[in-house]
PDB file of C-alpha atoms and ligand atoms in Angstrom:
ATOM      1  CA  MET K   1     108.013 137.554 139.279  1.00 47.00           C
ATOM      2  CA  ALA K   2     106.985 140.652 136.279  1.00 48.00           C
ATOM      3  CA  ASP K   3     108.950 143.257 139.520  1.00 46.00           C
ATOM      4  CA  GLY K   4     112.199 144.715 139.122  1.00 45.00           C
ATOM      5  CA  GLY K   5     110.993 146.732 136.102  1.00 51.00           C
ATOM      6  CA  VAL K   6     111.839 143.349 133.580  1.00 66.00           C
ATOM      7  CA  LYS K   7     109.325 143.170 130.458  1.00 79.00           C
ATOM      8  CA  LEU K   8     107.266 140.880 129.752  1.00 83.00           C
ATOM      9  CA  SER K   9     108.287 140.052 126.564  1.00 80.00           C
ATOM     10  CA  GLN K  10     111.771 139.344 128.044  1.00 84.00           C
ATOM     11  CA  ILE K  11     110.417 137.150 130.993  1.00 91.00           C
ATOM     12  CA  PHE K  12     108.193 135.165 127.800  1.00 95.00           C
ATOM     13  CA  LYS K  13     111.975 134.942 125.220  1.00 90.00           C
ATOM     14  CA  ALA K  14     114.009 133.404 127.797  1.00 94.00           C
ATOM     15  CA  TRP K  15     111.047 130.064 127.668  1.00 97.00           C
ATOM     16  CA  ARG K  16     111.632 127.745 125.455  1.00 97.00           C
ATOM     17  CA  HIS K  17     109.896 125.392 126.486  1.00 98.00           C
ATOM     18  CA  VAL K  18     106.129 125.072 128.684  1.00 98.00           C
ATOM     19  CA  PHE K  19     103.986 122.286 129.239  1.00 98.00           C
ATOM     20  CA  LYS K  20     100.684 123.095 128.900  1.00 98.00           C
ATOM     21  CA  LEU K  21      98.155 120.732 131.587  1.00 98.00           C
ATOM     22  CA  ASP K  22      94.349 120.849 131.628  1.00 97.00           C
ATOM     23  CA  PRO K  23      92.527 120.962 134.430  1.00 97.00           C
ATOM     24  CA  ASP K  24      90.348 118.857 133.232  1.00 95.00           C
ATOM     25  CA  ARG K  25      91.920 116.371 132.543  1.00 96.00           C
ATOM     26  CA  GLU K  26      94.115 113.358 134.602  1.00 95.00           C
ATOM     27  CA  LEU K  27      97.918 113.298 136.281  1.00 97.00           C
ATOM     28  CA  SER K  28      99.232 111.341 139.167  1.00 98.00           C
ATOM     29  CA  ASP K  29     101.966 112.756 141.533  1.00 97.00           C
ATOM     30  CA  GLU K  30     104.204 110.896 140.129  1.00 98.00           C
ATOM     31  CA  GLN K  31     103.732 112.334 136.472  1.00 98.00           C
ATOM     32  CA  LEU K  32     103.478 116.191 137.762  1.00 98.00           C
ATOM     33  CA  GLU K  33     106.981 115.406 139.522  1.00 98.00           C
ATOM     34  CA  ALA K  34     108.008 113.964 136.035  1.00 98.00           C
ATOM     35  CA  ILE K  35     106.728 117.435 133.792  1.00 98.00           C
ATOM     36  CA  CYS K  36     107.651 119.739 136.824  1.00 98.00           C
ATOM     37  CA  LEU K  37     110.829 118.684 137.287  1.00 98.00           C
ATOM     38  CA  SER K  38     111.366 118.048 132.838  1.00 98.00           C
ATOM     39  CA  GLY K  39     113.994 121.092 132.149  1.00 98.00           C
ATOM     40  CA  SER K  40     111.444 123.395 131.151  1.00 98.00           C
ATOM     41  CA  ASP K  41     110.914 126.284 131.572  1.00 98.00           C
ATOM     42  CA  ALA K  42     107.309 127.200 132.561  1.00 98.00           C
ATOM     43  CA  ILE K  43     103.807 125.169 133.193  1.00 98.00           C
ATOM     44  CA  LEU K  44     100.241 126.606 131.822  1.00 98.00           C
ATOM     45  CA  VAL K  45      97.229 126.146 133.374  1.00 98.00           C
ATOM     46  CA  GLY K  46      94.296 126.308 130.582  1.00 96.00           C
ATOM     47  CA  GLY K  47      92.125 124.268 128.138  1.00 91.00           C
ATOM     48  CA  SER K  48      89.513 125.108 125.571  1.00 81.00           C
ATOM     49  CA  SER K  49      86.949 122.907 127.797  1.00 87.00           C
ATOM     50  CA  GLY K  50      85.562 122.353 130.976  1.00 92.00           C
ATOM     51  CA  VAL K  51      87.959 124.309 133.099  1.00 95.00           C
ATOM     52  CA  THR K  52      86.531 125.405 136.574  1.00 95.00           C
ATOM     53  CA  TYR K  53      87.747 127.318 139.375  1.00 96.00           C
ATOM     54  CA  ASP K  54      87.920 124.311 141.478  1.00 97.00           C
ATOM     55  CA  ASN K  55      89.684 122.002 139.293  1.00 97.00           C
ATOM     56  CA  THR K  56      92.062 125.470 138.685  1.00 97.00           C
ATOM     57  CA  VAL K  57      93.045 125.178 142.441  1.00 97.00           C
ATOM     58  CA  GLU K  58      93.302 122.195 142.578  1.00 97.00           C
ATOM     59  CA  LEU K  59      96.014 121.994 140.078  1.00 98.00           C
ATOM     60  CA  MET K  60      97.560 124.867 139.934  1.00 98.00           C
ATOM     61  CA  SER K  61      98.263 123.877 144.571  1.00 97.00           C
ATOM     62  CA  ARG K  62      99.667 121.221 143.517  1.00 98.00           C
ATOM     63  CA  ILE K  63     102.656 122.275 140.710  1.00 98.00           C
ATOM     64  CA  ARG K  64     102.762 124.849 143.224  1.00 96.00           C
ATOM     65  CA  ARG K  65     105.534 122.506 145.302  1.00 96.00           C
ATOM     66  CA  TYR K  66     108.013 123.307 142.495  1.00 97.00           C
ATOM     67  CA  GLU K  67     109.533 125.860 141.382  1.00 96.00           C
ATOM     68  CA  LEU K  68     109.209 126.264 138.050  1.00 96.00           C
ATOM     69  CA  PRO K  69     106.724 129.723 136.972  1.00 97.00           C
ATOM     70  CA  CYS K  70     103.128 128.912 136.448  1.00 98.00           C
ATOM     71  CA  ALA K  71     101.337 131.398 134.773  1.00 98.00           C
ATOM     72  CA  GLN K  72      97.433 131.024 134.269  1.00 97.00           C
ATOM     73  CA  GLU K  73      95.719 131.586 130.613  1.00 97.00           C
ATOM     74  CA  VAL K  74      92.665 132.385 131.356  1.00 95.00           C
ATOM     75  CA  SER K  75      89.662 131.035 129.250  1.00 89.00           C
ATOM     76  CA  THR K  76      86.356 131.510 131.070  1.00 89.00           C
ATOM     77  CA  LEU K  77      86.339 134.491 133.537  1.00 88.00           C
ATOM     78  CA  ASP K  78      84.907 132.090 136.501  1.00 90.00           C
ATOM     79  CA  SER K  79      87.737 130.364 136.690  1.00 92.00           C
ATOM     80  CA  VAL K  80      90.786 132.692 137.193  1.00 94.00           C
ATOM     81  CA  VAL K  81      92.185 131.996 140.253  1.00 95.00           C
ATOM     82  CA  PRO K  82      94.738 133.665 142.926  1.00 95.00           C
ATOM     83  CA  GLY K  83      98.079 133.205 142.931  1.00 95.00           C
ATOM     84  CA  PHE K  84      99.876 131.884 140.057  1.00 97.00           C
ATOM     85  CA  ASP K  85     102.538 134.256 138.533  1.00 96.00           C
ATOM     86  CA  LEU K  86     101.198 135.061 135.605  1.00 97.00           C
ATOM     87  CA  TYR K  87      97.803 135.466 133.528  1.00 97.00           C
ATOM     88  CA  LEU K  88      98.242 135.009 130.369  1.00 97.00           C
ATOM     89  CA  ILE K  89      94.349 136.571 128.616  1.00 97.00           C
ATOM     90  CA  PRO K  90      93.930 135.542 124.893  1.00 97.00           C
ATOM     91  CA  MET K  91      92.779 137.601 121.887  1.00 97.00           C
ATOM     92  CA  VAL K  92      91.843 136.011 118.917  1.00 98.00           C
ATOM     93  CA  LEU K  93      93.133 137.630 115.876  1.00 98.00           C
ATOM     94  CA  ASN K  94      91.698 135.697 112.945  1.00 98.00           C
ATOM     95  CA  THR K  95      88.643 135.405 113.637  1.00 98.00           C
ATOM     96  CA  HIS K  96      85.280 138.148 113.126  1.00 97.00           C
ATOM     97  CA  GLN K  97      83.654 137.384 116.483  1.00 97.00           C
ATOM     98  CA  ALA K  98      84.344 140.084 118.436  1.00 95.00           C
ATOM     99  CA  GLU K  99      83.319 139.094 121.620  1.00 94.00           C
ATOM    100  CA  TRP K 100      87.126 136.997 120.918  1.00 96.00           C
ATOM    101  CA  ILE K 101      88.844 139.898 120.122  1.00 96.00           C
ATOM    102  CA  VAL K 102      87.841 142.133 122.764  1.00 95.00           C
ATOM    103  CA  GLY K 103      84.573 141.019 124.667  1.00 93.00           C
ATOM    104  CA  HIS K 104      84.800 138.825 126.808  1.00 94.00           C
ATOM    105  CA  HIS K 105      87.430 140.783 127.536  1.00 95.00           C
ATOM    106  CA  ARG K 106      85.573 143.666 128.233  1.00 94.00           C
ATOM    107  CA  ALA K 107      82.948 142.165 129.871  1.00 92.00           C
ATOM    108  CA  GLY K 108      85.498 140.700 132.952  1.00 92.00           C
ATOM    109  CA  LEU K 109      87.114 144.836 133.051  1.00 93.00           C
ATOM    110  CA  GLU K 110      83.027 146.133 133.573  1.00 93.00           C
ATOM    111  CA  SER K 111      83.035 143.259 136.813  1.00 90.00           C
ATOM    112  CA  TYR K 112      87.349 143.390 137.793  1.00 89.00           C
ATOM    113  CA  GLY K 113      89.030 146.519 136.340  1.00 91.00           C
ATOM    114  CA  GLU K 114      89.840 147.562 139.709  1.00 92.00           C
ATOM    115  CA  VAL K 115      91.009 144.777 141.141  1.00 90.00           C
ATOM    116  CA  ILE K 116      93.333 143.106 138.324  1.00 92.00           C
ATOM    117  CA  PRO K 117      97.417 142.985 138.785  1.00 93.00           C
ATOM    118  CA  TRP K 118      97.998 145.129 136.098  1.00 94.00           C
ATOM    119  CA  ASP K 119     101.814 143.737 136.371  1.00 94.00           C
ATOM    120  CA  LEU K 120     100.997 140.059 135.954  1.00 95.00           C
ATOM    121  CA  ILE K 121      98.982 140.278 133.488  1.00 95.00           C
ATOM    122  CA  ALA K 122      99.642 139.824 129.559  1.00 96.00           C
ATOM    123  CA  SER K 123      97.717 139.393 126.176  1.00 97.00           C
ATOM    124  CA  GLU K 124      98.920 136.784 123.832  1.00 97.00           C
ATOM    125  CA  GLY K 125      98.142 137.397 120.529  1.00 98.00           C
ATOM    126  CA  TYR K 126      96.532 134.342 119.150  1.00 98.00           C
ATOM    127  CA  ILE K 127      96.281 133.216 115.312  1.00 98.00           C
ATOM    128  CA  VAL K 128      94.414 129.449 115.935  1.00 98.00           C
ATOM    129  CA  LEU K 129      94.903 127.699 112.316  1.00 98.00           C
ATOM    130  CA  HIS K 130      93.948 123.894 113.363  1.00 98.00           C
ATOM    131  CA  ALA K 131      90.166 124.412 111.606  1.00 98.00           C
ATOM    132  CA  ASP K 132      88.955 120.829 113.689  1.00 98.00           C
ATOM    133  CA  SER K 133      90.415 121.773 116.950  1.00 96.00           C
ATOM    134  CA  THR K 134      87.790 123.193 120.018  1.00 94.00           C
ATOM    135  CA  VAL K 135      89.168 126.891 120.276  1.00 95.00           C
ATOM    136  CA  ALA K 136      89.153 126.829 116.550  1.00 97.00           C
ATOM    137  CA  GLN K 137      85.431 125.935 116.501  1.00 96.00           C
ATOM    138  CA  LEU K 138      84.224 127.844 119.814  1.00 94.00           C
ATOM    139  CA  THR K 139      85.907 131.161 118.261  1.00 96.00           C
ATOM    140  CA  GLY K 140      85.204 130.609 114.867  1.00 98.00           C
ATOM    141  CA  ALA K 141      88.865 131.501 113.861  1.00 98.00           C
ATOM    142  CA  ASP K 142      89.219 131.561 110.070  1.00 98.00           C
ATOM    143  CA  CYS K 143      91.321 128.749 109.512  1.00 98.00           C
ATOM    144  CA  SER K 144      92.054 129.344 105.719  1.00 98.00           C
ATOM    145  CA  LEU K 145      95.182 132.367 106.618  1.00 98.00           C
ATOM    146  CA  ASP K 146      98.332 131.813 104.323  1.00 98.00           C
ATOM    147  CA  ALA K 147     101.612 133.123 106.479  1.00 98.00           C
ATOM    148  CA  GLY K 148     101.371 136.218 104.630  1.00 98.00           C
ATOM    149  CA  GLU K 149      98.171 137.028 105.845  1.00 98.00           C
ATOM    150  CA  ALA K 150      99.341 134.667 109.223  1.00 98.00           C
ATOM    151  CA  ALA K 151     101.839 137.312 109.528  1.00 98.00           C
ATOM    152  CA  ALA K 152      99.773 140.726 108.845  1.00 98.00           C
ATOM    153  CA  CYS K 153      98.013 138.561 112.163  1.00 98.00           C
ATOM    154  CA  ALA K 154     101.653 139.138 113.711  1.00 98.00           C
ATOM    155  CA  ARG K 155     102.152 142.301 113.296  1.00 98.00           C
ATOM    156  CA  LEU K 156      98.984 143.615 114.328  1.00 98.00           C
ATOM    157  CA  ALA K 157      99.693 141.640 117.279  1.00 98.00           C
ATOM    158  CA  ASP K 158     103.336 143.287 117.379  1.00 97.00           C
ATOM    159  CA  LYS K 159     103.499 146.092 116.177  1.00 97.00           C
ATOM    160  CA  LEU K 160     100.244 147.673 116.582  1.00 97.00           C
ATOM    161  CA  MET K 161      98.423 145.991 119.863  1.00 96.00           C
ATOM    162  CA  ARG K 162     102.445 146.104 121.609  1.00 96.00           C
ATOM    163  CA  LEU K 163     101.399 142.371 123.005  1.00 96.00           C
ATOM    164  CA  PRO K 164     104.637 140.518 124.137  1.00 96.00           C
ATOM    165  CA  ILE K 165     102.790 137.059 122.862  1.00 97.00           C
ATOM    166  CA  VAL K 166     101.530 135.848 119.221  1.00 98.00           C
ATOM    167  CA  TYR K 167     100.503 132.596 119.399  1.00 98.00           C
ATOM    168  CA  VAL K 168     100.719 130.628 115.918  1.00 98.00           C
ATOM    169  CA  GLU K 169      98.529 127.740 117.148  1.00 98.00           C
ATOM    170  CA  TYR K 170      97.847 124.752 115.686  1.00 98.00           C
ATOM    171  CA  SER K 171      95.924 122.759 119.058  1.00 97.00           C
ATOM    172  CA  GLY K 172      96.476 118.977 117.682  1.00 96.00           C
ATOM    173  CA  THR K 173      97.968 118.777 115.055  1.00 98.00           C
ATOM    174  CA  TYR K 174     101.434 119.524 113.929  1.00 98.00           C
ATOM    175  CA  GLY K 175     101.667 123.365 111.449  1.00 98.00           C
ATOM    176  CA  ASP K 176     103.081 125.062 108.349  1.00 98.00           C
ATOM    177  CA  LEU K 177     106.604 125.960 110.156  1.00 98.00           C
ATOM    178  CA  ASP K 178     107.279 127.500 107.464  1.00 98.00           C
ATOM    179  CA  LEU K 179     104.483 129.548 108.155  1.00 98.00           C
ATOM    180  CA  VAL K 180     105.789 129.789 111.815  1.00 98.00           C
ATOM    181  CA  ARG K 181     109.363 131.022 110.410  1.00 98.00           C
ATOM    182  CA  GLU K 182     107.171 133.634 108.696  1.00 98.00           C
ATOM    183  CA  VAL K 183     105.671 135.166 111.525  1.00 98.00           C
ATOM    184  CA  ARG K 184     108.881 135.133 114.033  1.00 98.00           C
ATOM    185  CA  ARG K 185     110.689 137.010 110.928  1.00 98.00           C
ATOM    186  CA  VAL K 186     107.624 140.137 111.251  1.00 98.00           C
ATOM    187  CA  THR K 187     108.228 139.994 115.144  1.00 97.00           C
ATOM    188  CA  ASP K 188     110.470 142.173 116.756  1.00 96.00           C
ATOM    189  CA  GLU K 189     109.225 142.406 120.098  1.00 95.00           C
ATOM    190  CA  ALA K 190     106.168 139.538 121.246  1.00 96.00           C
ATOM    191  CA  SER K 191     107.645 136.476 121.431  1.00 96.00           C
ATOM    192  CA  VAL K 192     106.241 133.418 118.941  1.00 98.00           C
ATOM    193  CA  PHE K 193     104.269 131.003 120.811  1.00 98.00           C
ATOM    194  CA  TYR K 194     104.024 127.922 118.750  1.00 98.00           C
ATOM    195  CA  GLY K 195     102.245 125.152 120.222  1.00 98.00           C
ATOM    196  CA  GLY K 196     100.266 122.169 118.131  1.00 98.00           C
ATOM    197  CA  GLY K 197     101.111 118.362 117.521  1.00 98.00           C
ATOM    198  CA  VAL K 198     104.701 118.352 119.434  1.00 98.00           C
ATOM    199  CA  ARG K 199     104.683 114.669 120.442  1.00 98.00           C
ATOM    200  CA  ASP K 200     109.060 113.742 120.878  1.00 98.00           C
ATOM    201  CA  TYR K 201     112.327 115.172 120.642  1.00 98.00           C
ATOM    202  CA  ASP K 202     112.575 115.737 116.366  1.00 98.00           C
ATOM    203  CA  THR K 203     108.759 117.619 116.458  1.00 98.00           C
ATOM    204  CA  ALA K 204     109.861 119.873 119.318  1.00 98.00           C
ATOM    205  CA  ARG K 205     113.465 120.334 117.959  1.00 98.00           C
ATOM    206  CA  ALA K 206     112.001 121.320 114.836  1.00 98.00           C
ATOM    207  CA  ALA K 207     109.320 123.316 116.702  1.00 98.00           C
ATOM    208  CA  ALA K 208     111.725 125.455 118.114  1.00 98.00           C
ATOM    209  CA  GLU K 209     114.205 126.360 115.554  1.00 98.00           C
ATOM    210  CA  ALA K 210     111.240 127.891 114.084  1.00 98.00           C
ATOM    211  CA  ALA K 211     108.968 129.613 116.922  1.00 98.00           C
ATOM    212  CA  ASP K 212     110.661 131.087 120.498  1.00 97.00           C
ATOM    213  CA  THR K 213     108.966 129.344 122.319  1.00 98.00           C
ATOM    214  CA  ILE K 214     106.974 125.801 122.376  1.00 98.00           C
ATOM    215  CA  VAL K 215     103.953 124.803 124.022  1.00 98.00           C
ATOM    216  CA  VAL K 216     103.293 121.115 124.417  1.00 98.00           C
ATOM    217  CA  GLY K 217     100.221 119.545 125.170  1.00 98.00           C
ATOM    218  CA  ASN K 218      98.144 116.626 124.329  1.00 97.00           C
ATOM    219  CA  ILE K 219     101.008 114.442 124.338  1.00 98.00           C
ATOM    220  CA  ILE K 220     101.677 114.683 127.771  1.00 98.00           C
ATOM    221  CA  TYR K 221      98.546 112.448 128.237  1.00 97.00           C
ATOM    222  CA  ASP K 222      99.470 110.160 125.897  1.00 97.00           C
ATOM    223  CA  ASP K 223     102.769 109.548 126.037  1.00 98.00           C
ATOM    224  CA  LEU K 224     104.301 111.148 128.527  1.00 98.00           C
ATOM    225  CA  LYS K 225     107.933 109.832 128.211  1.00 98.00           C
ATOM    226  CA  ALA K 226     107.620 110.765 124.769  1.00 98.00           C
ATOM    227  CA  ALA K 227     106.160 114.329 126.413  1.00 98.00           C
ATOM    228  CA  LEU K 228     110.008 114.464 128.453  1.00 98.00           C
ATOM    229  CA  ASP K 229     111.266 113.585 125.241  1.00 98.00           C
ATOM    230  CA  THR K 230     110.168 116.991 123.490  1.00 98.00           C
ATOM    231  CA  VAL K 231     112.490 118.741 126.857  1.00 98.00           C
ATOM    232  CA  ARG K 232     115.564 117.367 125.757  1.00 98.00           C
ATOM    233  CA  GLY K 233     114.797 118.431 121.727  1.00 98.00           C
ATOM    234  CA  VAL K 234     114.194 122.217 122.894  1.00 98.00           C
ATOM    235  CA  HIS K 235     117.233 121.793 125.037  1.00 97.00           C
ATOM    236  CA  SER K 236     119.369 119.626 121.926  1.00 97.00           C
ATOM    237  CA  ILE K 237     119.536 123.651 119.957  1.00 92.00           C
ATOM    238  CA  SER K 238     119.294 126.153 123.097  1.00 64.00           C
TER     239      SER K 238
HETATM  240  C1  1GP M   1      97.302 124.202 123.012  1.00 93.99           C
HETATM  241  O1  1GP M   1      99.238 125.335 121.840  1.00 93.99           O
HETATM  242  C2  1GP M   1      99.055 124.022 123.019  1.00 93.99           C
HETATM  243  O2  1GP M   1      96.402 124.947 123.141  1.00 93.99           O
HETATM  244  C3  1GP M   1      99.499 122.401 122.230  1.00 93.99           C
HETATM  245  O3  1GP M   1      99.330 121.474 121.280  1.00 93.99           O
HETATM  246  O4  1GP M   1      98.208 119.757 122.881  1.00 93.99           O
HETATM  247  O5  1GP M   1      98.543 119.457 119.883  1.00 93.99           O
HETATM  248  O6  1GP M   1     100.227 120.240 122.151  1.00 93.99           O
HETATM  249  P1  1GP M   1      98.647 120.205 121.585  1.00 93.99           P
END
């Protein structure tokens, strides 16, 4: 889907709402159909724990019955599955642990550098801001950043590294939308993704006013109807 000279950042700018599905969690066929026909712009497949090749293949093949784009957010090398439209590679910008910025990435390139479909690959500059989240604890992220420090991370991603996505990640809690607005203000080329605690029409609408793209995860598994309302919340301002 990245053919025809379309820049990846343009593809992501067109995504206003994304559902993130966790291969380690259960969804019935009816639930998956409701998600895929909801009007959301894309499905992201990934999670911070329990993601395997087998559970990723299984979920991808079920999503493939539907037309919307489907990307894998790669968290471990051994769970990378061929057949996704795109592959998103997180790089955590607010950690001192280099393995989460470039280390695992370099190891992957040592093994698979010759066979990677580069036109399907996009890196995400993650700013991880919820200290109790699995991703923050796994990556040793410094979640105490203020808006100015987060903006510096965004410029690092957008200007210095020229990444197509800046991802403000509050996974599990609703974040500081003033900080998100500041990140977006200083970001020109990259698309600003916001994820964390979007759980209904109103939280989706407010987050979508602050970011280019909102990512909705946990509520899918807690209250599917509320999750579907988040699509309407985003569309109400599109
Ligand atoms: C998680 O940003 C996503 O990576 C979405 O967060 O699960 O809190 O919706 P929630």
